[in-house]
mmCIF file of C-alpha atoms in Angstrom:
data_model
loop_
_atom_site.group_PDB
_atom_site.id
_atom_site.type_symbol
_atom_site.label_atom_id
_atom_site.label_comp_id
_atom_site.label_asym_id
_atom_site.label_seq_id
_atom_site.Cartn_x
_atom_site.Cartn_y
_atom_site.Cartn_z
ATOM 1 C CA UNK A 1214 13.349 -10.967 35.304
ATOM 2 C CA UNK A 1215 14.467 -9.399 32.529
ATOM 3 C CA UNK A 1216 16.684 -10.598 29.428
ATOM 4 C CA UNK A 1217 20.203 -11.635 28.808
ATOM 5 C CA UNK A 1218 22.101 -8.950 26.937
ATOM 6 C CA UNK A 1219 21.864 -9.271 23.101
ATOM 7 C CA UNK A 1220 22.594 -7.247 20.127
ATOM 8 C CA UNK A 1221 19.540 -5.379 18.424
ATOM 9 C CA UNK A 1222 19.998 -5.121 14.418
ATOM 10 C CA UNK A 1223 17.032 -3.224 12.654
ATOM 11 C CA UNK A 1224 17.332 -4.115 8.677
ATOM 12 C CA UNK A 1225 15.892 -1.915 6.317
ATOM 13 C CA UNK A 1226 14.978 -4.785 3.524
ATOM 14 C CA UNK A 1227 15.265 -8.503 3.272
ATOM 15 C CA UNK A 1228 19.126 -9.085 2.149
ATOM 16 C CA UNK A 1229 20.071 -6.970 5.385
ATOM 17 C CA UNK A 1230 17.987 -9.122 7.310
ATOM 18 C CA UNK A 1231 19.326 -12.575 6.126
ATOM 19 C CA UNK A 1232 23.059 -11.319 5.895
ATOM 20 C CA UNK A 1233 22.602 -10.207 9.578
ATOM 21 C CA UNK A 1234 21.396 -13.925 10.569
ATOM 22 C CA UNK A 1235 23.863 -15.489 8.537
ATOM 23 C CA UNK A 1236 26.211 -14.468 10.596
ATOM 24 C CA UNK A 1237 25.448 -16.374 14.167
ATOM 25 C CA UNK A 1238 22.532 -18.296 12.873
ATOM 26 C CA UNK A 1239 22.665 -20.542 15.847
ATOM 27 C CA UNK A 1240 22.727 -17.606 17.957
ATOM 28 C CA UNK A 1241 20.592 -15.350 16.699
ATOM 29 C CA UNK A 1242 16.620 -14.744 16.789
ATOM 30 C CA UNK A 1243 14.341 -13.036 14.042
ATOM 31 C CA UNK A 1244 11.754 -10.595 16.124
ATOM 32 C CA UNK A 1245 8.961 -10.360 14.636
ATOM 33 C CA UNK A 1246 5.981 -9.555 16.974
ATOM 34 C CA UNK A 1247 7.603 -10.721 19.722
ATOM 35 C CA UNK A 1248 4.436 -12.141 21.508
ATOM 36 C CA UNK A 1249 6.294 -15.925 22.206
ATOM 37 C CA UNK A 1250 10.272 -14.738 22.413
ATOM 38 C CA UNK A 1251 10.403 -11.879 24.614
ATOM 39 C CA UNK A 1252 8.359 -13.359 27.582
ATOM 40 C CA UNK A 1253 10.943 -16.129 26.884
ATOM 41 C CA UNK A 1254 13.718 -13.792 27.021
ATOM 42 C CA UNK A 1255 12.227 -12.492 30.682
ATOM 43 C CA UNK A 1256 12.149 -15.576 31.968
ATOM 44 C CA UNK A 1257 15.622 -16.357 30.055
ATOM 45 C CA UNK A 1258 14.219 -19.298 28.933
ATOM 46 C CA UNK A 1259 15.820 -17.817 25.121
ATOM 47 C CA UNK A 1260 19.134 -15.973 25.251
ATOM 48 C CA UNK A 1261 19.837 -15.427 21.966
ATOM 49 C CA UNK A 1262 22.778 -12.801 21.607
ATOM 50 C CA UNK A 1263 21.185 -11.530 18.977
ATOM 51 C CA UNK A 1264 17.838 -10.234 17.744
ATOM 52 C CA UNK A 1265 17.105 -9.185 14.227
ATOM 53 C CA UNK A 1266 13.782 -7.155 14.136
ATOM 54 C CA UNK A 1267 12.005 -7.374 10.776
ATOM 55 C CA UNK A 1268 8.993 -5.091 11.033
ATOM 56 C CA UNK A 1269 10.890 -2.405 9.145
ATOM 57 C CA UNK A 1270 11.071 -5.094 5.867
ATOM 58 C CA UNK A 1271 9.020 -4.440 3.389
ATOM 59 C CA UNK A 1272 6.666 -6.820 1.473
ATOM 60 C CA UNK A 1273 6.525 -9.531 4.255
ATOM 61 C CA UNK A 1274 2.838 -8.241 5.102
ATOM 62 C CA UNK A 1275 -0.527 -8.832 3.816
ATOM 63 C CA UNK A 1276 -2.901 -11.233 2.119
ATOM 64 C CA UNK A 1277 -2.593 -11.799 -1.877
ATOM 65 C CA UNK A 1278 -3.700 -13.649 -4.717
ATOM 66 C CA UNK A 1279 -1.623 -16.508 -6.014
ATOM 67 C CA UNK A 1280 -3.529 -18.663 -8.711
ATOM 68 C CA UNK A 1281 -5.340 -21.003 -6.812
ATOM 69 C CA UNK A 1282 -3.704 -20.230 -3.773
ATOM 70 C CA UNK A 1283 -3.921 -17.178 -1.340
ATOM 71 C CA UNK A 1284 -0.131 -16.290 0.001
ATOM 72 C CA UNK A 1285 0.170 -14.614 3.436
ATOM 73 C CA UNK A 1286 3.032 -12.575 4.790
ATOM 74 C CA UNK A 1287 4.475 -13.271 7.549
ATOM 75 C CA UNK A 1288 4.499 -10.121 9.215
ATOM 76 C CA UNK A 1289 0.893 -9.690 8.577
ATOM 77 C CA UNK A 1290 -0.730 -9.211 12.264
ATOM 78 C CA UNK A 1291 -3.129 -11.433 13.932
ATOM 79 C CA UNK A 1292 -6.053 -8.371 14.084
ATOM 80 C CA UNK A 1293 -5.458 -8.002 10.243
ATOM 81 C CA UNK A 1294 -6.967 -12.239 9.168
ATOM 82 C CA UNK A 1295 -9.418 -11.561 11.965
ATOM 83 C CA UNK A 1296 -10.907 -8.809 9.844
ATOM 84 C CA UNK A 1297 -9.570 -9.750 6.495
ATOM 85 C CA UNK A 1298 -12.360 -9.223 3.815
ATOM 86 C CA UNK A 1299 -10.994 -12.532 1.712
ATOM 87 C CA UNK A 1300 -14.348 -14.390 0.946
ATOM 88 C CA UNK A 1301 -15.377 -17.885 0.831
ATOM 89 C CA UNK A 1302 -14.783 -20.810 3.080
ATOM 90 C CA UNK A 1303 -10.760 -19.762 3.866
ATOM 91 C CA UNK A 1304 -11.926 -15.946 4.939
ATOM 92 C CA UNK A 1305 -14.484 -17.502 7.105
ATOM 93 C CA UNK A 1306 -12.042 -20.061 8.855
ATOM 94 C CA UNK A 1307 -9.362 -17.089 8.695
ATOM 95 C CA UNK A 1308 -11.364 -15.136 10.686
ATOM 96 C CA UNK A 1309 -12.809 -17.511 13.236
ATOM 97 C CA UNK A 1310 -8.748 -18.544 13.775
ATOM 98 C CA UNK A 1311 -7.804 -15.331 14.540
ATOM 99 C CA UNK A 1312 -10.505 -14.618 16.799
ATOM 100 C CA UNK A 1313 -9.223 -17.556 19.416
ATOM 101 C CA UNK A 1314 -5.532 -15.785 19.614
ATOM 102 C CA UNK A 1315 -4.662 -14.746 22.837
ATOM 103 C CA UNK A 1316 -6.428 -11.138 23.733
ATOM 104 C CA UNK A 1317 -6.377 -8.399 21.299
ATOM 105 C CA UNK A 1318 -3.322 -6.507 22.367
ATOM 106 C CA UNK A 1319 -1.427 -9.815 21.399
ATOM 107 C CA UNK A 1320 -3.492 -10.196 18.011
ATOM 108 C CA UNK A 1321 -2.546 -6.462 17.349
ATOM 109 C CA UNK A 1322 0.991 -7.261 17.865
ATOM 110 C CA UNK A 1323 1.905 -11.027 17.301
ATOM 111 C CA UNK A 1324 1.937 -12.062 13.240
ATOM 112 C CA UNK A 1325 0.313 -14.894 11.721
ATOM 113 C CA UNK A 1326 4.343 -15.740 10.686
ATOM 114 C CA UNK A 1327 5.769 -15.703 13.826
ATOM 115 C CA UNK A 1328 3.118 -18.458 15.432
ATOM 116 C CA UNK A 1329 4.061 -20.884 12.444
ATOM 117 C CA UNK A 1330 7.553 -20.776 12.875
ATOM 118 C CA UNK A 1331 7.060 -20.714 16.744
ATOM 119 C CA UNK A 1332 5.755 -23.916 16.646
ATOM 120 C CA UNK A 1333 3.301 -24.411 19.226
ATOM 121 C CA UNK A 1334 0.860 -27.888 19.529
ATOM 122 C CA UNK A 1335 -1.902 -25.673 20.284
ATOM 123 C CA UNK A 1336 -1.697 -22.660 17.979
ATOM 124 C CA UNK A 1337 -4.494 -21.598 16.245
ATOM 125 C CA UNK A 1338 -2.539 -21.100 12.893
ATOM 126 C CA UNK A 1339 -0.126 -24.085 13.260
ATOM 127 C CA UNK A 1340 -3.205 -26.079 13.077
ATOM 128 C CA UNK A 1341 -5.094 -23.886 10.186
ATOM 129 C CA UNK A 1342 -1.562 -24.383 7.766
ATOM 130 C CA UNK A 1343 -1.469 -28.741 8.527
ATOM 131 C CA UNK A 1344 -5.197 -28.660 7.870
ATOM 132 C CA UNK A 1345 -4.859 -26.556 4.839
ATOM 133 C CA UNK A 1346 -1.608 -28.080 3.625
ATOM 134 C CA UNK A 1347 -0.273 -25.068 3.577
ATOM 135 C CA UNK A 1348 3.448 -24.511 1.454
ATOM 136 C CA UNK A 1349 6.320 -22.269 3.571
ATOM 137 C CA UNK A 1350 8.615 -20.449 1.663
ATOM 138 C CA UNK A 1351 11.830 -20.045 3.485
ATOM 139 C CA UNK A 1352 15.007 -17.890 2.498
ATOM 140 C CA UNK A 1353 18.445 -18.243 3.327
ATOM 141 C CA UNK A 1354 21.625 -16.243 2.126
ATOM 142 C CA UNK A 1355 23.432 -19.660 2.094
ATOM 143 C CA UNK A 1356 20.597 -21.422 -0.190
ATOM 144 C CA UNK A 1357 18.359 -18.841 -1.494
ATOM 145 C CA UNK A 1358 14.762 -19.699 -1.766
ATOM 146 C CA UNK A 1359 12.941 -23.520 -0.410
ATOM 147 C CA UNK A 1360 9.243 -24.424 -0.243
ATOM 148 C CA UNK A 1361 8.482 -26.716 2.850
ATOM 149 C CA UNK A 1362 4.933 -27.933 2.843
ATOM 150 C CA UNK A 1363 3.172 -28.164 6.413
ATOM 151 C CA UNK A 1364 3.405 -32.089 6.808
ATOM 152 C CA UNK A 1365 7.266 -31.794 6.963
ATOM 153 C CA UNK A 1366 7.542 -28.342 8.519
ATOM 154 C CA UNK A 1367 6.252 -28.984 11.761
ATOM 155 C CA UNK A 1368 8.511 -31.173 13.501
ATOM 156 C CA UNK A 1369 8.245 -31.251 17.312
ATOM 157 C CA UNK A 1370 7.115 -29.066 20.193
ATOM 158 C CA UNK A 1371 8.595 -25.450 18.842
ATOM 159 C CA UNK A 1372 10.460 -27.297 16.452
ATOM 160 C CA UNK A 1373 10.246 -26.851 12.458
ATOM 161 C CA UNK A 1374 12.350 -27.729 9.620
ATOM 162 C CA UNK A 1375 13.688 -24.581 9.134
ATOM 163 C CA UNK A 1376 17.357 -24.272 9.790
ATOM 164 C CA UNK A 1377 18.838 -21.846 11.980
ATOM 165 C CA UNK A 1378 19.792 -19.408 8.797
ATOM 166 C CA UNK A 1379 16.476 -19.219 7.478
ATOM 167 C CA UNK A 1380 13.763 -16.599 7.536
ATOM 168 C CA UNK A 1381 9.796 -17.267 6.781
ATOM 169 C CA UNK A 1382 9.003 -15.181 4.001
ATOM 170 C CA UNK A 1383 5.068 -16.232 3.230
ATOM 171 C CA UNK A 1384 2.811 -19.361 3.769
ATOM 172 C CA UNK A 1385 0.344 -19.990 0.828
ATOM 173 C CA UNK A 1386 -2.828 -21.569 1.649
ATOM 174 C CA UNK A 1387 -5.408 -23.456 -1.012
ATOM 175 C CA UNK A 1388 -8.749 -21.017 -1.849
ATOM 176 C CA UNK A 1389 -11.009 -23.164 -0.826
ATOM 177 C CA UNK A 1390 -14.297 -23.519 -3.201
ATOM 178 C CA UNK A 1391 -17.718 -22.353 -2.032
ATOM 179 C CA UNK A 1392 -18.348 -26.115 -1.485
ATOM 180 C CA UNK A 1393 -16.550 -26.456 1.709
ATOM 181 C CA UNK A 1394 -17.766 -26.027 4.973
ATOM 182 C CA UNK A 1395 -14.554 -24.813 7.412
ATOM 183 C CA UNK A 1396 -14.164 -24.125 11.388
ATOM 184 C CA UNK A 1397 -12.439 -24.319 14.484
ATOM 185 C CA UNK A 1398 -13.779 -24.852 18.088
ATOM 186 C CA UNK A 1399 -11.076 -25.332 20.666
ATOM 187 C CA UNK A 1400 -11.572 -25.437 24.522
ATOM 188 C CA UNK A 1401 -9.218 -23.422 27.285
ATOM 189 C CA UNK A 1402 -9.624 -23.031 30.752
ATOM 190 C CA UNK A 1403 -9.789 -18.859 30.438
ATOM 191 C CA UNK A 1404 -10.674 -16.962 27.253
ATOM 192 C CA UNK A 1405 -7.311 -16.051 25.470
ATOM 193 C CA UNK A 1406 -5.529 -19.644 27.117
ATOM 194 C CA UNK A 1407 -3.614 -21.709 24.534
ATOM 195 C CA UNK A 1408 -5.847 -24.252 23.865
ATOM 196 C CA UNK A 1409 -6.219 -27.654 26.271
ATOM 197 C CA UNK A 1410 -6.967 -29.392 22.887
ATOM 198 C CA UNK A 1411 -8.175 -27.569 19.524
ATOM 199 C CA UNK A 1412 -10.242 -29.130 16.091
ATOM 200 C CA UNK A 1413 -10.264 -27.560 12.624
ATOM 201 C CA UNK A 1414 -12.010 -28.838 10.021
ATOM 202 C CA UNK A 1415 -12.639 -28.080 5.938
ATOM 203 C CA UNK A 1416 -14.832 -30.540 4.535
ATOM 204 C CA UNK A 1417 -16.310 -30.627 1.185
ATOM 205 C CA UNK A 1418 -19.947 -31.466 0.495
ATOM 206 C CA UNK A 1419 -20.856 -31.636 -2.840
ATOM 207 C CA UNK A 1420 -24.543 -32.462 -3.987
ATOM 208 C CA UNK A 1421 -24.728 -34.106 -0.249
ATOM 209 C CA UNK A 1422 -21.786 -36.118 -0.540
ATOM 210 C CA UNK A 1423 -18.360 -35.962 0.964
ATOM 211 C CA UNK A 1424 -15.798 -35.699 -1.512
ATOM 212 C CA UNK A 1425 -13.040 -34.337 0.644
ATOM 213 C CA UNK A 1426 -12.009 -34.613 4.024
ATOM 214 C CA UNK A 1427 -9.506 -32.273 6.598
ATOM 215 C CA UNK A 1428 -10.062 -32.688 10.190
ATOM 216 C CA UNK A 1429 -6.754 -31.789 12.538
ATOM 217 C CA UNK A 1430 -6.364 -31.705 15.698
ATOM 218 C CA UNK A 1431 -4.051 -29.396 18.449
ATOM 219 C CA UNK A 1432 -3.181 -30.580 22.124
ATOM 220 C CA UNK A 1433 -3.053 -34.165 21.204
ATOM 221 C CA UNK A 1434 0.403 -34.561 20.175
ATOM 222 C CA UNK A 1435 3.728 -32.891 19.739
ATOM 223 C CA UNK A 1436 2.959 -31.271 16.207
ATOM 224 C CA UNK A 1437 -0.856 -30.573 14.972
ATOM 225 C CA UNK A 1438 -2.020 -33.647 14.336
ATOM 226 C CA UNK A 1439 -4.324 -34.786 10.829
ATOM 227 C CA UNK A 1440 -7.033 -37.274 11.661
ATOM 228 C CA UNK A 1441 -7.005 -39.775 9.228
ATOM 229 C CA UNK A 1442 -9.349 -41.698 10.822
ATOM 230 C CA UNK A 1443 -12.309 -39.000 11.000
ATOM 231 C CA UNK A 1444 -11.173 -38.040 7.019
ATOM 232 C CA UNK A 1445 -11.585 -41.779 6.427
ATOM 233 C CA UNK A 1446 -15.205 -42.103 8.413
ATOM 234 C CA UNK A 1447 -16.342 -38.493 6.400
ATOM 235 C CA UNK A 1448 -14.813 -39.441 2.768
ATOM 236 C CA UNK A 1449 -17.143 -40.242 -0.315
ATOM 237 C CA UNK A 1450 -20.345 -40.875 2.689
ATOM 238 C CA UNK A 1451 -23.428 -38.604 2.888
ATOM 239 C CA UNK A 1452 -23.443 -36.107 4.897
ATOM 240 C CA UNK A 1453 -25.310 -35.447 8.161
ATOM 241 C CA UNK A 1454 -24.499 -34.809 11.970
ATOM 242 C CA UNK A 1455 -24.377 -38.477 12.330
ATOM 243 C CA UNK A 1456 -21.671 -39.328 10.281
ATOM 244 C CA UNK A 1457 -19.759 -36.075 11.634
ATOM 245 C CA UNK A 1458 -20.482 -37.942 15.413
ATOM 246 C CA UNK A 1459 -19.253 -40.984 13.991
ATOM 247 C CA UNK A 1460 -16.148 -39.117 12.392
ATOM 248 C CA UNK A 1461 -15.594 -37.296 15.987
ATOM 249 C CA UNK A 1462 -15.689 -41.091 18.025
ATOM 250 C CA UNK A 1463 -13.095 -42.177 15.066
ATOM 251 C CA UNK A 1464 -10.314 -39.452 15.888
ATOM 252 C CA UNK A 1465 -10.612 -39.949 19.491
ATOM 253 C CA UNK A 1466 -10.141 -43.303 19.535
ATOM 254 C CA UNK A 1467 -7.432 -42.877 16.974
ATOM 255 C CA UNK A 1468 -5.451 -40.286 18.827
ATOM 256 C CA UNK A 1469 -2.960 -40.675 21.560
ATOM 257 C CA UNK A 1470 -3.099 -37.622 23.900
ATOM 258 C CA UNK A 1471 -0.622 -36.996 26.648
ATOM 259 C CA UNK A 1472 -2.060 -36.385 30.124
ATOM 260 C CA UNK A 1473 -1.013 -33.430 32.321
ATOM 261 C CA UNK A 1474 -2.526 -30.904 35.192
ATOM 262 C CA UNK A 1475 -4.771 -29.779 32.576
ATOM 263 C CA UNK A 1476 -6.421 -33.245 31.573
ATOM 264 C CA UNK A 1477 -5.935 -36.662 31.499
ATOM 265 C CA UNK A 1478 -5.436 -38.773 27.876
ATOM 266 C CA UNK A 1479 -9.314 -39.689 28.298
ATOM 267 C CA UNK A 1480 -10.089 -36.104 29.117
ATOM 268 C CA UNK A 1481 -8.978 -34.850 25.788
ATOM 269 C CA UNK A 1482 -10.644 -37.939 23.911
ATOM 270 C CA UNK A 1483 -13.806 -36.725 25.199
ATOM 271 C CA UNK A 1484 -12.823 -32.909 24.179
ATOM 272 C CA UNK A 1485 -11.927 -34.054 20.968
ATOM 273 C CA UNK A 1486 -15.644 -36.043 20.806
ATOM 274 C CA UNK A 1487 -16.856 -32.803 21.465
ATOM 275 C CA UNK A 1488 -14.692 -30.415 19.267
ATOM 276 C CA UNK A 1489 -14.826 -31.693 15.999
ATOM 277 C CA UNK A 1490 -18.617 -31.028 15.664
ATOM 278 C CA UNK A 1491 -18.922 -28.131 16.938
ATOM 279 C CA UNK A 1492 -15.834 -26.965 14.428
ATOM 280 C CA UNK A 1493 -18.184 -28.467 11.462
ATOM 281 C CA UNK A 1494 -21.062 -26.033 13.308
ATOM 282 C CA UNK A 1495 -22.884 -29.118 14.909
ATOM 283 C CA UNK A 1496 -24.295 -28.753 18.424
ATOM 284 C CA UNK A 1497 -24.447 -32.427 19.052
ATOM 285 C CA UNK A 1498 -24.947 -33.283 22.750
ATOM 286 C CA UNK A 1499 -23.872 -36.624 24.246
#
């Protein structure tokens, strides 16, 4: 199939681009790299009557410096954080992220932006910003300028907190000390497959000791989901594989998966068993 008509605006900076939203926000779509909305559009599963395209924006690209923070543009490609050159614990979990996206005509097109705001359980960046805590700065021509960090943005299955007006302009993650230890493992049924259920993790281990705690998980619920109970297990205890085994058997027991033709709840327990050390760089067989 191919796609409803619509209206294609190109703006040349950001003003054009939000005045052009603002005015059909409910009825218009921001195009970024297009990886999610245009299949969507084939299938007309989106008809939005209008699209604004903002590759041609300037300054919405690229990884920076920001105190003790590292902002990322949201037109910055997939391809560009899987070889980013940032150091430390982040650039290593940046890099193992973007090397689970899709295939690598998708990571050369689709933008580290555009799978936030897209809002999938499973995305490899949804769950890198609610591990991180990452902060989104939105714009609107209505409201100027709002921060929204990652426990409030993500809201339901492709749902966020942004309103229909709104553009996301950057999403600043914490530089993470040489102290942590960061990952991901997910499992999918074919290389490139959104994954059946995902685990990141950034745990810090400080003269042997935990002394803080991220584990979050993708394919369990609606929204990436923090574990709690594994940060809990892991928090202020010594570490070795089997407290990260004992952290792993916490957050599946915790979690509530859904069941469906790729797994039953118990299914992605056990995945989730499995995930979480491997994500922490543990082989640990059961």
């Amino acid at each position: 199939m191919k796609p409803s008509p619509f209206e294609y605006v190109r703006p040349r900076d950001l003003a054009e681009a939000l005045a052009a939203i603002a005015q059909d926000p409910d009825d218009s779509k921001i195009l970024a790299g297009g990886q999610s909305l245009i299949p969507m559009m084939n299938f007309r599963l989106a008809r939005p009557a209008r699209l604004v395209d903002v590759n041609r924006v300037p300054g919405l690209a690229g990884l920076a410096a920001d105190g003790d923070r590292v902002r990322v543009g949201t037109l910055t490609r997939h391809h560009a954080m899987e070889r980013t050159p940032l150091p430390g614990p982040l650039g290593d979990l940046l890099r193992r992220a973007a090397a689970h996206v899709g295939h690598l005509p998708i990571r050369t097109r689709g933008t580290f932006g555009g799978s936030i705001a897209h809002c999938d359980a499973a995305s490899e960046w949804c769950l890198v910003a609610r591990l991180l805590d990452a902060e989104m700065t939105v714009r609107s021509q209505a409201r100027g300028t709002r921060v929204i960090p990652a426990a409030d943005f993500f809201q339901a299955v492709f749902t966020t907190a942004m309103a229909p007006d709104e553009i996301l302009t950057s999403i600043a993650l914490p530089a993470l000390d040489e102290h942590y230890r960061t990952g991901i493992a997910e499992f999918a049924r074919r290389a490139g497959d959104f994954a059946i259920v995902a685990a990141t993790a950034a745990v810090r281990v400080e003269d042997g000791l935990v002394t803080e705690a991220r584990i979050c998980l993708g394919g369990v619920a609606e929204v990436p989901l923090r574990s709690a109970a594994a940060e809990r297990v892991l928090l202020g205890a010594r570490w070795s594989p089997e407290l990260v085994t004992a952290a792993a058997e916490a957050a599946a027991a915790d979690c509530d998966p859904p069941g469906d033709a790729h797994g039953d709840p118990a299914y992605r327990r056990d995945l989730v068993r499995a995930l979480i050390p491997r994500a922490l760089g543990l082989d640990v067989r059961r």
